[in-house]
mmCIF file of N, CA and C in Angstrom:
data_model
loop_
_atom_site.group_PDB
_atom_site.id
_atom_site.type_symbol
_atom_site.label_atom_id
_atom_site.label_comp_id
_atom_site.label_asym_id
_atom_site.label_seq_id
_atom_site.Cartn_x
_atom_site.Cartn_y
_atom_site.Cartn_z
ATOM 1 N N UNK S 478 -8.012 18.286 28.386
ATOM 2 C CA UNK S 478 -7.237 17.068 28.483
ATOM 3 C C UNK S 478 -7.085 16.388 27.118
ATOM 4 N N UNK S 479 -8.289 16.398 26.508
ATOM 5 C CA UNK S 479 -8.111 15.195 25.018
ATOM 6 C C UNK S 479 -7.174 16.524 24.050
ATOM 7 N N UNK S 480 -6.905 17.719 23.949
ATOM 8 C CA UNK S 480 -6.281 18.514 22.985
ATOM 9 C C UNK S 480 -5.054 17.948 23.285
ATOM 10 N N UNK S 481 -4.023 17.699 24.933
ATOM 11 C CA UNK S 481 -3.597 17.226 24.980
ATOM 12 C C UNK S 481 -2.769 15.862 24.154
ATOM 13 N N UNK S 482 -3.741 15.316 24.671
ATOM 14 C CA UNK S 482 -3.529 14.106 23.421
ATOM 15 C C UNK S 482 -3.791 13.196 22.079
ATOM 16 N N UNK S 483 -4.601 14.697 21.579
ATOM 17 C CA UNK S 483 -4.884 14.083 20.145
ATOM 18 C C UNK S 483 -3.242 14.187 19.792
ATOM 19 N N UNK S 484 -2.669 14.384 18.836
ATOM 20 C CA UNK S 484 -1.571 13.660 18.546
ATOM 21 C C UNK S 484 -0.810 12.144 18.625
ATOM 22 N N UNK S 485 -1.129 11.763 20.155
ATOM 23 C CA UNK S 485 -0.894 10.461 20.630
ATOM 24 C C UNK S 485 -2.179 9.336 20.161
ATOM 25 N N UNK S 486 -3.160 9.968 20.336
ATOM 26 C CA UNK S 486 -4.324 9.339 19.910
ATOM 27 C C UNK S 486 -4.356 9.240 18.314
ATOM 28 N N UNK S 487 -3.769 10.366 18.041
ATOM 29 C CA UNK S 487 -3.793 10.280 15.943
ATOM 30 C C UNK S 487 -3.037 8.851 15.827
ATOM 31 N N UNK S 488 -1.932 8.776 16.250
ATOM 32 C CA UNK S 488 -0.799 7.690 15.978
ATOM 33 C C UNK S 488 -1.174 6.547 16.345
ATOM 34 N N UNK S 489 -1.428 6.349 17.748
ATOM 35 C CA UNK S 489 -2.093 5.256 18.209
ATOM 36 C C UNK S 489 -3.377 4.450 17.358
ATOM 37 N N UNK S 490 -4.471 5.488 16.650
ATOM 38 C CA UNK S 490 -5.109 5.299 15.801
ATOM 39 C C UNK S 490 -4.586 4.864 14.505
ATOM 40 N N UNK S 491 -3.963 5.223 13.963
ATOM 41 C CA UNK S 491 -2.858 5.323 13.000
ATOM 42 C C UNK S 491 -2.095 3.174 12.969
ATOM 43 N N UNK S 492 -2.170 2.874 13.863
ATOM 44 C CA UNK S 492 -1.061 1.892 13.795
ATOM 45 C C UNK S 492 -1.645 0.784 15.029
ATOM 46 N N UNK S 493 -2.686 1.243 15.073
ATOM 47 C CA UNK S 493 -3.960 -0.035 15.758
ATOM 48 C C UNK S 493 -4.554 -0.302 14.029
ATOM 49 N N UNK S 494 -4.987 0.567 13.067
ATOM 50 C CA UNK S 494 -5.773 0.398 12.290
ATOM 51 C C UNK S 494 -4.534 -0.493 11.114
ATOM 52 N N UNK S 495 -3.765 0.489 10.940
ATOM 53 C CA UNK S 495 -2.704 -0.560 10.012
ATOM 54 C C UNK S 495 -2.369 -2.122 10.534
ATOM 55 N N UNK S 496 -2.056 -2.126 11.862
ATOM 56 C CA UNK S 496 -1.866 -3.805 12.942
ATOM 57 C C UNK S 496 -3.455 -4.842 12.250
ATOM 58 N N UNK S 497 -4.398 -3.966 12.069
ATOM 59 C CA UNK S 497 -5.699 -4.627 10.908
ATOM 60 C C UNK S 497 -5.182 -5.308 9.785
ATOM 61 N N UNK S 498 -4.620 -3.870 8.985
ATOM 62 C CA UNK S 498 -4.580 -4.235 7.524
ATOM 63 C C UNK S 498 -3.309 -4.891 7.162
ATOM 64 N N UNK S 499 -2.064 -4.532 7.936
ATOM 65 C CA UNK S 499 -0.681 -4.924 6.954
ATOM 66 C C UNK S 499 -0.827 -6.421 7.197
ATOM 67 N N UNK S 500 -0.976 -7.613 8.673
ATOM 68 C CA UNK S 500 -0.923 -9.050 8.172
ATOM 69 C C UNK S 500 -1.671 -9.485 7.445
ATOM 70 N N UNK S 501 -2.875 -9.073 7.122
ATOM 71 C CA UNK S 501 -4.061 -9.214 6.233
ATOM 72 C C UNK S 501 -3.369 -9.178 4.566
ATOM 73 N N UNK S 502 -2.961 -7.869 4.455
ATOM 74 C CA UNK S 502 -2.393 -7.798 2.827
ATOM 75 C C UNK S 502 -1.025 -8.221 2.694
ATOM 76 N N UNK S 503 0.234 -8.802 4.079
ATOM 77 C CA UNK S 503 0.505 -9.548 3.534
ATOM 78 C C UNK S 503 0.513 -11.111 3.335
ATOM 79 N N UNK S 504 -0.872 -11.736 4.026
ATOM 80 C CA UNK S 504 -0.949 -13.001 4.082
ATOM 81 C C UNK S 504 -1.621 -13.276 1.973
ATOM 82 N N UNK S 505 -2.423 -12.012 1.798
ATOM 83 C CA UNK S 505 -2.694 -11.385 0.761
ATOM 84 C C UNK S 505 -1.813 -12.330 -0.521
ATOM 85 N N UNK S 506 -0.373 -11.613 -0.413
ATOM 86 C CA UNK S 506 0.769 -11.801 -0.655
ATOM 87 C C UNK S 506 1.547 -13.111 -1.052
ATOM 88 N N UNK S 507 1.629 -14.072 0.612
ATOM 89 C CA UNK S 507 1.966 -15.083 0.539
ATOM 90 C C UNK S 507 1.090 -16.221 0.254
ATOM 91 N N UNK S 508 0.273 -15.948 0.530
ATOM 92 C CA UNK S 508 -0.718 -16.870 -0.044
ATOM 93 C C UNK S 508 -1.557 -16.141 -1.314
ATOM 94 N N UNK S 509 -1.261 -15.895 -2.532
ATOM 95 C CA UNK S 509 -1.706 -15.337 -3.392
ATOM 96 C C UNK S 509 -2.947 -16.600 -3.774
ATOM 97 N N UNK S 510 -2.608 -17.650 -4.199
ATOM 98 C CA UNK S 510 -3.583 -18.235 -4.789
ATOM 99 C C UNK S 510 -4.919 -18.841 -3.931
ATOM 100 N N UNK S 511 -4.567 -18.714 -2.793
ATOM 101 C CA UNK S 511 -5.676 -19.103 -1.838
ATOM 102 C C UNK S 511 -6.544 -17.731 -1.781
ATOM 103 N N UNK S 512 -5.891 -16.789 -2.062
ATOM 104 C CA UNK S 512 -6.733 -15.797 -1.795
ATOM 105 C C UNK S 512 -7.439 -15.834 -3.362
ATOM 106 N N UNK S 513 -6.843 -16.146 -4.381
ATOM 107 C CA UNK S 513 -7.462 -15.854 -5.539
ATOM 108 C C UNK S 513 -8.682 -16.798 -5.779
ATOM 109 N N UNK S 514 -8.645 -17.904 -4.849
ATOM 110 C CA UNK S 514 -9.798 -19.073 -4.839
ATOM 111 C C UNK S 514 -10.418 -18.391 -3.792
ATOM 112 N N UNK S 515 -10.355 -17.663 -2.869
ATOM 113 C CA UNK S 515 -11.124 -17.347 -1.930
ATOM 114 C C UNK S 515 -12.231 -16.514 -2.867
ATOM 115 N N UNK S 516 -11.349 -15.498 -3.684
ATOM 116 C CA UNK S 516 -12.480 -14.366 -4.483
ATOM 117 C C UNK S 516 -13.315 -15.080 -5.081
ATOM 118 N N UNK S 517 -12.768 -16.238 -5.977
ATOM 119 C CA UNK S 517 -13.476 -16.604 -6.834
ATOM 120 C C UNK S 517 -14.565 -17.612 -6.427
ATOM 121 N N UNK S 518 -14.323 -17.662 -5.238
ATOM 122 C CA UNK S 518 -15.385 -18.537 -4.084
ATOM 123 C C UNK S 518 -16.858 -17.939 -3.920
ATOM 124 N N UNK S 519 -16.805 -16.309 -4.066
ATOM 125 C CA UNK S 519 -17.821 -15.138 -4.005
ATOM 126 C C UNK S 519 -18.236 -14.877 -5.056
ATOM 127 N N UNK S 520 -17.603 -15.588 -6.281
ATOM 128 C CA UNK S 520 -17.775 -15.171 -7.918
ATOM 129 C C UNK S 520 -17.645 -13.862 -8.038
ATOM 130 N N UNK S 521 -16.753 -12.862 -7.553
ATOM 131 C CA UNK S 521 -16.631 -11.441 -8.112
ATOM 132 C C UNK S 521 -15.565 -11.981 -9.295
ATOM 133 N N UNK S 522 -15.784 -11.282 -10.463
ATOM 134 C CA UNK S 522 -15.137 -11.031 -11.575
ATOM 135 C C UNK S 522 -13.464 -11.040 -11.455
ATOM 136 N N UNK S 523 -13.098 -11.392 -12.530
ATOM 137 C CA UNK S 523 -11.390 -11.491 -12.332
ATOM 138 C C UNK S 523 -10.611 -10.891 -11.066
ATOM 139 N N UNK S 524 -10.939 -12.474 -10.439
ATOM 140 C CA UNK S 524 -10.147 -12.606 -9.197
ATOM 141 C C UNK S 524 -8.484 -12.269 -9.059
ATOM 142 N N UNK S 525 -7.488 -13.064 -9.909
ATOM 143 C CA UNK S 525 -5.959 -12.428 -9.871
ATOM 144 C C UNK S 525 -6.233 -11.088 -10.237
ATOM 145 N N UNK S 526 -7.237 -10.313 -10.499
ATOM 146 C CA UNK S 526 -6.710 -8.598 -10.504
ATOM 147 C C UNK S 526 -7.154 -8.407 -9.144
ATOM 148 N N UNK S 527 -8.404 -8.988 -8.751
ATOM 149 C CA UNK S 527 -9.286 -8.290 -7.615
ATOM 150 C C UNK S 527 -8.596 -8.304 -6.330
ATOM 151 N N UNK S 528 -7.311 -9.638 -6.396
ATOM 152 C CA UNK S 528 -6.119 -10.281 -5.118
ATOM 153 C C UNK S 528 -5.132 -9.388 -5.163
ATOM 154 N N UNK S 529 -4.771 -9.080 -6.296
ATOM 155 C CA UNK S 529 -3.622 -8.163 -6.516
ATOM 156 C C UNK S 529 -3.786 -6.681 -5.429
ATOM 157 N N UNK S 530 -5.351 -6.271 -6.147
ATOM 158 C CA UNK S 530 -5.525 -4.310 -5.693
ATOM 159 C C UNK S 530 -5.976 -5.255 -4.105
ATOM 160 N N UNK S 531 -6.407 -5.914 -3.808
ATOM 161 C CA UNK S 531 -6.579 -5.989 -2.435
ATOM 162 C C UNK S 531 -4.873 -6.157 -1.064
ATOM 163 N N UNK S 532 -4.255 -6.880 -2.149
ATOM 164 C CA UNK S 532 -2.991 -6.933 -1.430
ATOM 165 C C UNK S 532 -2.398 -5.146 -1.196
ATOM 166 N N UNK S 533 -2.805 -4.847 -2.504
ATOM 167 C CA UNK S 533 -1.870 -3.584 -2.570
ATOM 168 C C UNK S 533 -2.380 -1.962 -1.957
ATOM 169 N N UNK S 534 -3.874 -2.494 -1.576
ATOM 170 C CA UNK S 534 -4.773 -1.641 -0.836
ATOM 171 C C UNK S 534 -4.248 -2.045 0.493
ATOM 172 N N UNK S 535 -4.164 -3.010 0.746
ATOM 173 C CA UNK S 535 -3.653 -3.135 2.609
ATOM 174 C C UNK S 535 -2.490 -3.066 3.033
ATOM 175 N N UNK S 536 -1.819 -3.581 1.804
ATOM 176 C CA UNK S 536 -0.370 -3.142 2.290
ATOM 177 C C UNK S 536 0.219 -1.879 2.574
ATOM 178 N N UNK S 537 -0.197 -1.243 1.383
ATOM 179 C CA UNK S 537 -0.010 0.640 0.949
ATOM 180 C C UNK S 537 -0.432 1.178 1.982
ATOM 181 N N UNK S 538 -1.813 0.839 1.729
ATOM 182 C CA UNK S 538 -2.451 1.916 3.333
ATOM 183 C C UNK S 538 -2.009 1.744 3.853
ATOM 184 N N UNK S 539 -1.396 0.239 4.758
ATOM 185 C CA UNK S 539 -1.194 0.334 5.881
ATOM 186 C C UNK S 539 0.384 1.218 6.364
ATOM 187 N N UNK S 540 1.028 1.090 5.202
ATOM 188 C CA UNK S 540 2.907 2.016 5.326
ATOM 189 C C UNK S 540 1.829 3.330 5.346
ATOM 190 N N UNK S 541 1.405 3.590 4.584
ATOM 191 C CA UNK S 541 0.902 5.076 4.879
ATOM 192 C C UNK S 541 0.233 5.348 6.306
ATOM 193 N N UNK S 542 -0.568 4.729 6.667
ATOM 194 C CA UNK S 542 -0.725 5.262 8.046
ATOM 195 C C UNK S 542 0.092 4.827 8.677
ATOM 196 N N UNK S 543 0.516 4.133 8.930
ATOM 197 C CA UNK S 543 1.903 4.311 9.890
ATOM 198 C C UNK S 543 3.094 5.167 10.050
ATOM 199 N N UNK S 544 2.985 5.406 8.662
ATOM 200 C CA UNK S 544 4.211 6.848 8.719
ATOM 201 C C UNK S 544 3.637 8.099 8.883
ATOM 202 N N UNK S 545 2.387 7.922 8.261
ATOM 203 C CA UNK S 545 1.455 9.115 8.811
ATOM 204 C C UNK S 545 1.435 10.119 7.259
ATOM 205 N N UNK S 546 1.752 9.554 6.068
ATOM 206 C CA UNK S 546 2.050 9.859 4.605
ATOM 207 C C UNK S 546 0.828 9.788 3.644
ATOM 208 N N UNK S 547 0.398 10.842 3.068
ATOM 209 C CA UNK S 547 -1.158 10.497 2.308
ATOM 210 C C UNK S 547 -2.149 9.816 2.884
ATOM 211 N N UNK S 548 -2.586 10.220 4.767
ATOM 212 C CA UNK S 548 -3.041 9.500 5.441
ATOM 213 C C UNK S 548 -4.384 9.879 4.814
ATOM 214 N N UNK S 549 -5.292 11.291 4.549
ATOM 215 C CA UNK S 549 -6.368 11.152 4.383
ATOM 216 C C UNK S 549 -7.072 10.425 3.512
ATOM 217 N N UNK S 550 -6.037 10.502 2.270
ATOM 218 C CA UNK S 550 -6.554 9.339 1.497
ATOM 219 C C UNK S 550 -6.330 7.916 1.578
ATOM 220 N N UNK S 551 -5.137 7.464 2.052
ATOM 221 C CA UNK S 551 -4.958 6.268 2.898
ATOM 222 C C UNK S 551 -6.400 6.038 3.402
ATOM 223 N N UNK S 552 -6.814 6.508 4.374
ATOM 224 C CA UNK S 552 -7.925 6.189 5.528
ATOM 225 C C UNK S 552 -9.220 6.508 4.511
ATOM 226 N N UNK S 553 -9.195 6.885 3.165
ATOM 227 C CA UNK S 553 -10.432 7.084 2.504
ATOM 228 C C UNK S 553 -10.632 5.547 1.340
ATOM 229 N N UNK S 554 -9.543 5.213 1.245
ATOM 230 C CA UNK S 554 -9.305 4.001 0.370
ATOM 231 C C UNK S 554 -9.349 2.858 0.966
ATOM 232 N N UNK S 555 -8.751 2.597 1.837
ATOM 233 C CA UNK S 555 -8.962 1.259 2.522
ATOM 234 C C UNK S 555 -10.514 1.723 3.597
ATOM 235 N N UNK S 556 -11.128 2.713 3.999
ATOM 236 C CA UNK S 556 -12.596 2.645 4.168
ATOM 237 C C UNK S 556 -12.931 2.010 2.923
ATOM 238 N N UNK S 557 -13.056 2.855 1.805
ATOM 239 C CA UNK S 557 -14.348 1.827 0.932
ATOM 240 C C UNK S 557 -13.633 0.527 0.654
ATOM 241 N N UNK S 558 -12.062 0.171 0.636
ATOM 242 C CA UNK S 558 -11.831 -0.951 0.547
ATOM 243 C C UNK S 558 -12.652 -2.261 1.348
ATOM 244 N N UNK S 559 -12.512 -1.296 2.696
ATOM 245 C CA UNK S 559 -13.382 -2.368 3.990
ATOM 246 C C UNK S 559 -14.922 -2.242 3.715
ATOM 247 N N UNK S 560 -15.409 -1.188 3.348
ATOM 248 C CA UNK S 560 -17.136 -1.809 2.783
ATOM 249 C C UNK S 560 -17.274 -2.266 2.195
ATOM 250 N N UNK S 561 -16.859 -1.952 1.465
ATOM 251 C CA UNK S 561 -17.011 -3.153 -0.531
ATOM 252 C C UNK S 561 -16.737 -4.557 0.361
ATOM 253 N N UNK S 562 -15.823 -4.792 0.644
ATOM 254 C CA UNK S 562 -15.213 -6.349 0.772
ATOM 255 C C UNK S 562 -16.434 -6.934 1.888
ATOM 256 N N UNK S 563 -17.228 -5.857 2.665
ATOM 257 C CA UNK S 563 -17.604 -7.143 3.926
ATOM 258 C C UNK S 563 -18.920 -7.124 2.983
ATOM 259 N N UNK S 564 -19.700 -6.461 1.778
ATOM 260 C CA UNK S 564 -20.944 -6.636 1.204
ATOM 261 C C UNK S 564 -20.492 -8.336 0.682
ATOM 262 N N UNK S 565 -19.297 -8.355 0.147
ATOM 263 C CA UNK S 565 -19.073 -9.814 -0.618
ATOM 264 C C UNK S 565 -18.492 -10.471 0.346
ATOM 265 N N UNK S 566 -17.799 -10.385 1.223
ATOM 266 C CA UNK S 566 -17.499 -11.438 1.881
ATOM 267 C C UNK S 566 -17.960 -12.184 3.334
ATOM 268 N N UNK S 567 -19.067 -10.865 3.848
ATOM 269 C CA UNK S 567 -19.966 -10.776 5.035
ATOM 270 C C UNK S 567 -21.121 -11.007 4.749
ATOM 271 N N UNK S 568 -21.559 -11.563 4.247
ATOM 272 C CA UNK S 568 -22.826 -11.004 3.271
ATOM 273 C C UNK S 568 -23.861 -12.600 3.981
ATOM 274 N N UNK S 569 -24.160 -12.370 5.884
ATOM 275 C CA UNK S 569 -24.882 -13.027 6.985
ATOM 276 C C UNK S 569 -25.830 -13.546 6.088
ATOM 277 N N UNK S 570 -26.799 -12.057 5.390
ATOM 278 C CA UNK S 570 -28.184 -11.665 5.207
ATOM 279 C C UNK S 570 -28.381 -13.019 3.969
ATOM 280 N N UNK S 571 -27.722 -13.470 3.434
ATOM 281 C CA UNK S 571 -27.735 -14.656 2.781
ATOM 282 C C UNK S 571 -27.416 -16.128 3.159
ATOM 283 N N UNK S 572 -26.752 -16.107 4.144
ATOM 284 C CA UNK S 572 -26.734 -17.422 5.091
ATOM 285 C C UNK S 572 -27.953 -18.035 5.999
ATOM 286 N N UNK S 573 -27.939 -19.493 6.128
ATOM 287 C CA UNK S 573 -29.288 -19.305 7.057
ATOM 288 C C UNK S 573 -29.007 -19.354 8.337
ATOM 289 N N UNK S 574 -30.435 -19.138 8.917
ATOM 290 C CA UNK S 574 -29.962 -18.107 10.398
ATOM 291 C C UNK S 574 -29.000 -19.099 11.221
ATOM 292 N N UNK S 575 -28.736 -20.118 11.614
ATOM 293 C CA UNK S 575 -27.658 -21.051 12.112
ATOM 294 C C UNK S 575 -26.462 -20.104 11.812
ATOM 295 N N UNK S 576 -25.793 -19.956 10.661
ATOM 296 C CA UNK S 576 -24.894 -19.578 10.212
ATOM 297 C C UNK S 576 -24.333 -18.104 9.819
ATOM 298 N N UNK S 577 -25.388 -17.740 10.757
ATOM 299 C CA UNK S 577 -25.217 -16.098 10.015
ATOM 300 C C UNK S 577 -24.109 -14.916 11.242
ATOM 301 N N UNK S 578 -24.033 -15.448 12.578
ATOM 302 C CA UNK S 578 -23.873 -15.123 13.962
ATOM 303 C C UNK S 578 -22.268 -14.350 13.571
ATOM 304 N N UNK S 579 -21.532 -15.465 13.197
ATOM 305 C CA UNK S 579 -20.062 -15.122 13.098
ATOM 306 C C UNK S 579 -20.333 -13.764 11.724
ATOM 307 N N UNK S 580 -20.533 -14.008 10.646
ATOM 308 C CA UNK S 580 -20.670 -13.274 9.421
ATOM 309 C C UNK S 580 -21.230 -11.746 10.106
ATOM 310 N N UNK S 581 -22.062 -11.987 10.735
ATOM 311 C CA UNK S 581 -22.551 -10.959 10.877
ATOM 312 C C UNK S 581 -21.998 -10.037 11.936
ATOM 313 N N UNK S 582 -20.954 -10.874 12.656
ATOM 314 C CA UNK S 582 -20.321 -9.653 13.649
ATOM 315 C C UNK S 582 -18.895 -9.280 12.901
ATOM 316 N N UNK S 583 -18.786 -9.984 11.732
ATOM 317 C CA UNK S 583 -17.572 -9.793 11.089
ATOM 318 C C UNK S 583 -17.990 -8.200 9.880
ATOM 319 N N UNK S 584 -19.067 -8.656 9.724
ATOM 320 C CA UNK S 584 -19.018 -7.172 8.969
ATOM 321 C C UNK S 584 -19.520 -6.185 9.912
ATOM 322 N N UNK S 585 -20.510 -6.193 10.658
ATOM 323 C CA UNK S 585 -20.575 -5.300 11.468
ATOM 324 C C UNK S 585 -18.913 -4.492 12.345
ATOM 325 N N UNK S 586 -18.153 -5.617 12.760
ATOM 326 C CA UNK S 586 -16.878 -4.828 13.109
ATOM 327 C C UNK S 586 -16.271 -3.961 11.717
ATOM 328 N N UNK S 587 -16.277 -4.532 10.721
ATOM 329 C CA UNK S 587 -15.656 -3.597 9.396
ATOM 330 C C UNK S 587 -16.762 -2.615 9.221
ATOM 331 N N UNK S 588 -17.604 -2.529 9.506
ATOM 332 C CA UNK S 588 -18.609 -1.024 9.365
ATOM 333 C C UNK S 588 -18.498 -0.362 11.042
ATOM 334 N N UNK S 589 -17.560 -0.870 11.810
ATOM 335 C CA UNK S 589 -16.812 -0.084 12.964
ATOM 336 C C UNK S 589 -15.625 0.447 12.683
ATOM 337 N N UNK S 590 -14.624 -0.280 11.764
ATOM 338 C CA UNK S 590 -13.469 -0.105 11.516
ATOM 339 C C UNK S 590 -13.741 0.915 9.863
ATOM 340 N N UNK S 591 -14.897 0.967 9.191
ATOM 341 C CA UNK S 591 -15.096 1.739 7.960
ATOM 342 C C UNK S 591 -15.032 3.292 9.049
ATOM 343 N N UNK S 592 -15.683 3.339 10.165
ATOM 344 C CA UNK S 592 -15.866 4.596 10.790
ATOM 345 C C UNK S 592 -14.643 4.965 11.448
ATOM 346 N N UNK S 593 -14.282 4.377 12.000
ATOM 347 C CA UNK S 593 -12.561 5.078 12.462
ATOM 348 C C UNK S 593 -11.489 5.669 11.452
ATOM 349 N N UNK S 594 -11.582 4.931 10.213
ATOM 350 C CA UNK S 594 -11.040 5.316 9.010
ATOM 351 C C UNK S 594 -11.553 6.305 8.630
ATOM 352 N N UNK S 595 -12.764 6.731 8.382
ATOM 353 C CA UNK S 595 -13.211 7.887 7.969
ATOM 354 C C UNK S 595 -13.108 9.004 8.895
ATOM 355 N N UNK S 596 -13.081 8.872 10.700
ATOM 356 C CA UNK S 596 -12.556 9.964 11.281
ATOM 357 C C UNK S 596 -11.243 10.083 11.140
ATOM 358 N N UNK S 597 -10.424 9.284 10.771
ATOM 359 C CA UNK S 597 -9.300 9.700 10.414
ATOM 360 C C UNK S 597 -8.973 10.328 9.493
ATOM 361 N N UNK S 598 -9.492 9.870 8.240
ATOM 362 C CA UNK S 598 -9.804 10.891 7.178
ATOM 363 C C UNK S 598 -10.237 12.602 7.213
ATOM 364 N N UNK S 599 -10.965 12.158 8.533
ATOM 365 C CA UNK S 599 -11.971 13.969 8.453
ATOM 366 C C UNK S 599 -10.839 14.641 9.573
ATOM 367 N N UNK S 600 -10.284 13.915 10.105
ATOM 368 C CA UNK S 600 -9.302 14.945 10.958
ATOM 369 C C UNK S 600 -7.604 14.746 10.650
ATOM 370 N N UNK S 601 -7.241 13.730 10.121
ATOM 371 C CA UNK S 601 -5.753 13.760 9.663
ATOM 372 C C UNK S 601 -5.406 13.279 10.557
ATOM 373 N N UNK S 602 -3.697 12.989 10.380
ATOM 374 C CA UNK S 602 -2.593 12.177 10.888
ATOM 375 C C UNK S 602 -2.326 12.470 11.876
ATOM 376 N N UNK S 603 -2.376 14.038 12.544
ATOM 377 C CA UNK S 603 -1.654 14.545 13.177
ATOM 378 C C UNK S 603 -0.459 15.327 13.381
ATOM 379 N N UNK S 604 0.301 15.623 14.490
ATOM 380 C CA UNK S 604 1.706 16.128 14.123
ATOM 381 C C UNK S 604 2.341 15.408 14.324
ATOM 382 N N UNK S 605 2.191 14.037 14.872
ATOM 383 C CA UNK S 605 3.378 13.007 14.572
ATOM 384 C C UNK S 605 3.090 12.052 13.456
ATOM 385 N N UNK S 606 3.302 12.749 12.159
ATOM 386 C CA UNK S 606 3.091 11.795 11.130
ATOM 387 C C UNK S 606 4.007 12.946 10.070
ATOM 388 N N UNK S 607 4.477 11.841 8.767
ATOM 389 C CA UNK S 607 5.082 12.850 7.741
ATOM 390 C C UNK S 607 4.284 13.668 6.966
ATOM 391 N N UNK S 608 3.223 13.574 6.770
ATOM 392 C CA UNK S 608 2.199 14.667 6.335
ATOM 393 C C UNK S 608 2.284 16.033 6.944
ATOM 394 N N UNK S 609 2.310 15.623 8.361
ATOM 395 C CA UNK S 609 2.385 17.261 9.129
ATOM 396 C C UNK S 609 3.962 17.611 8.786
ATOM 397 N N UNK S 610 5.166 17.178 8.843
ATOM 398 C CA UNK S 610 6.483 17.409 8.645
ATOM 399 C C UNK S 610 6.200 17.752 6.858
ATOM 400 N N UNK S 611 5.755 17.674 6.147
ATOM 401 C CA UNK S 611 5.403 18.334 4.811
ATOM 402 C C UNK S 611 4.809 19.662 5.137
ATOM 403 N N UNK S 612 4.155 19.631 5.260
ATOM 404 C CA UNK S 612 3.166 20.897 5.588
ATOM 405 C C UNK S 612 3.904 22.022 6.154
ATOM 406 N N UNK S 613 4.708 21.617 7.131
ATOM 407 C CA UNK S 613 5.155 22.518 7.920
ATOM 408 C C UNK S 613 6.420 23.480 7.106
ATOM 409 N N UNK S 614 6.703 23.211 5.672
ATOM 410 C CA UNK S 614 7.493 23.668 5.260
ATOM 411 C C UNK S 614 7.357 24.490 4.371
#
């Protein structure tokens, strides 16, 4: 039954995970400077570069998995995109315990969503994606 529908399941996977990333990178976008005070809220190092590759990590990936185009690496880039970001921006284990509840189910879901990305990675797009329509030629 599931050989059946891996394909449907690739895509479906495919464009549940981008429905994540594309309003994300482009709120990214429209709100550039809120996001650039957000980074610099965490003190990581030059924030307008760090807003920029983050817009352009969620946006990118996300056209790529949706079309199903350089998905393995798509789904390998925005994974470590999503770990890196919840160490600095999830980061419970430094809040006190009052405050840690939300943080901590927020990175825990991105170390759910780091693992779907990476099975996507280890098995590909599928045949309904342009990767397989490359291949096939």
């Amino acid at each position: 039954m599931f050989t059946s529908l891996q394909n449907p399941l690739a895509l479906a996977s495919r464009l549940l995970l981008a429905a994540l990333f594309l309003p994300a990178g482009i709120g990214k976008l429209t709100g550039f400077a809120g996001t650039v005070g957000y980074i610099t809220s965490v003190g990581l190092p030059m924030p307008t570069v760090a807003a920029a590759i983050a817009a352009a990590v969620e946006v990118l990936g996300s056209l790529a998995l949706i079309f199903g185009v350089g998905t393995r690496f798509a789904a390998l880039a925005l994974a470590f995109f999503t770990l890196v970001a919840s160490f600095f921006f999830h980061a419970y284990w430094n809040l006190p315990a009052d405050k840690q509840m939300m943080q901590q189910l927020m990175f825990f879901k991105n170390v759910g969503v780091t693992g779907g990305l990476l099975a996507l990675a280890a098995f590909g797009a599928g045949a309904w994606s342009l990767d397989a329509r490359r291949s096939d030629r």
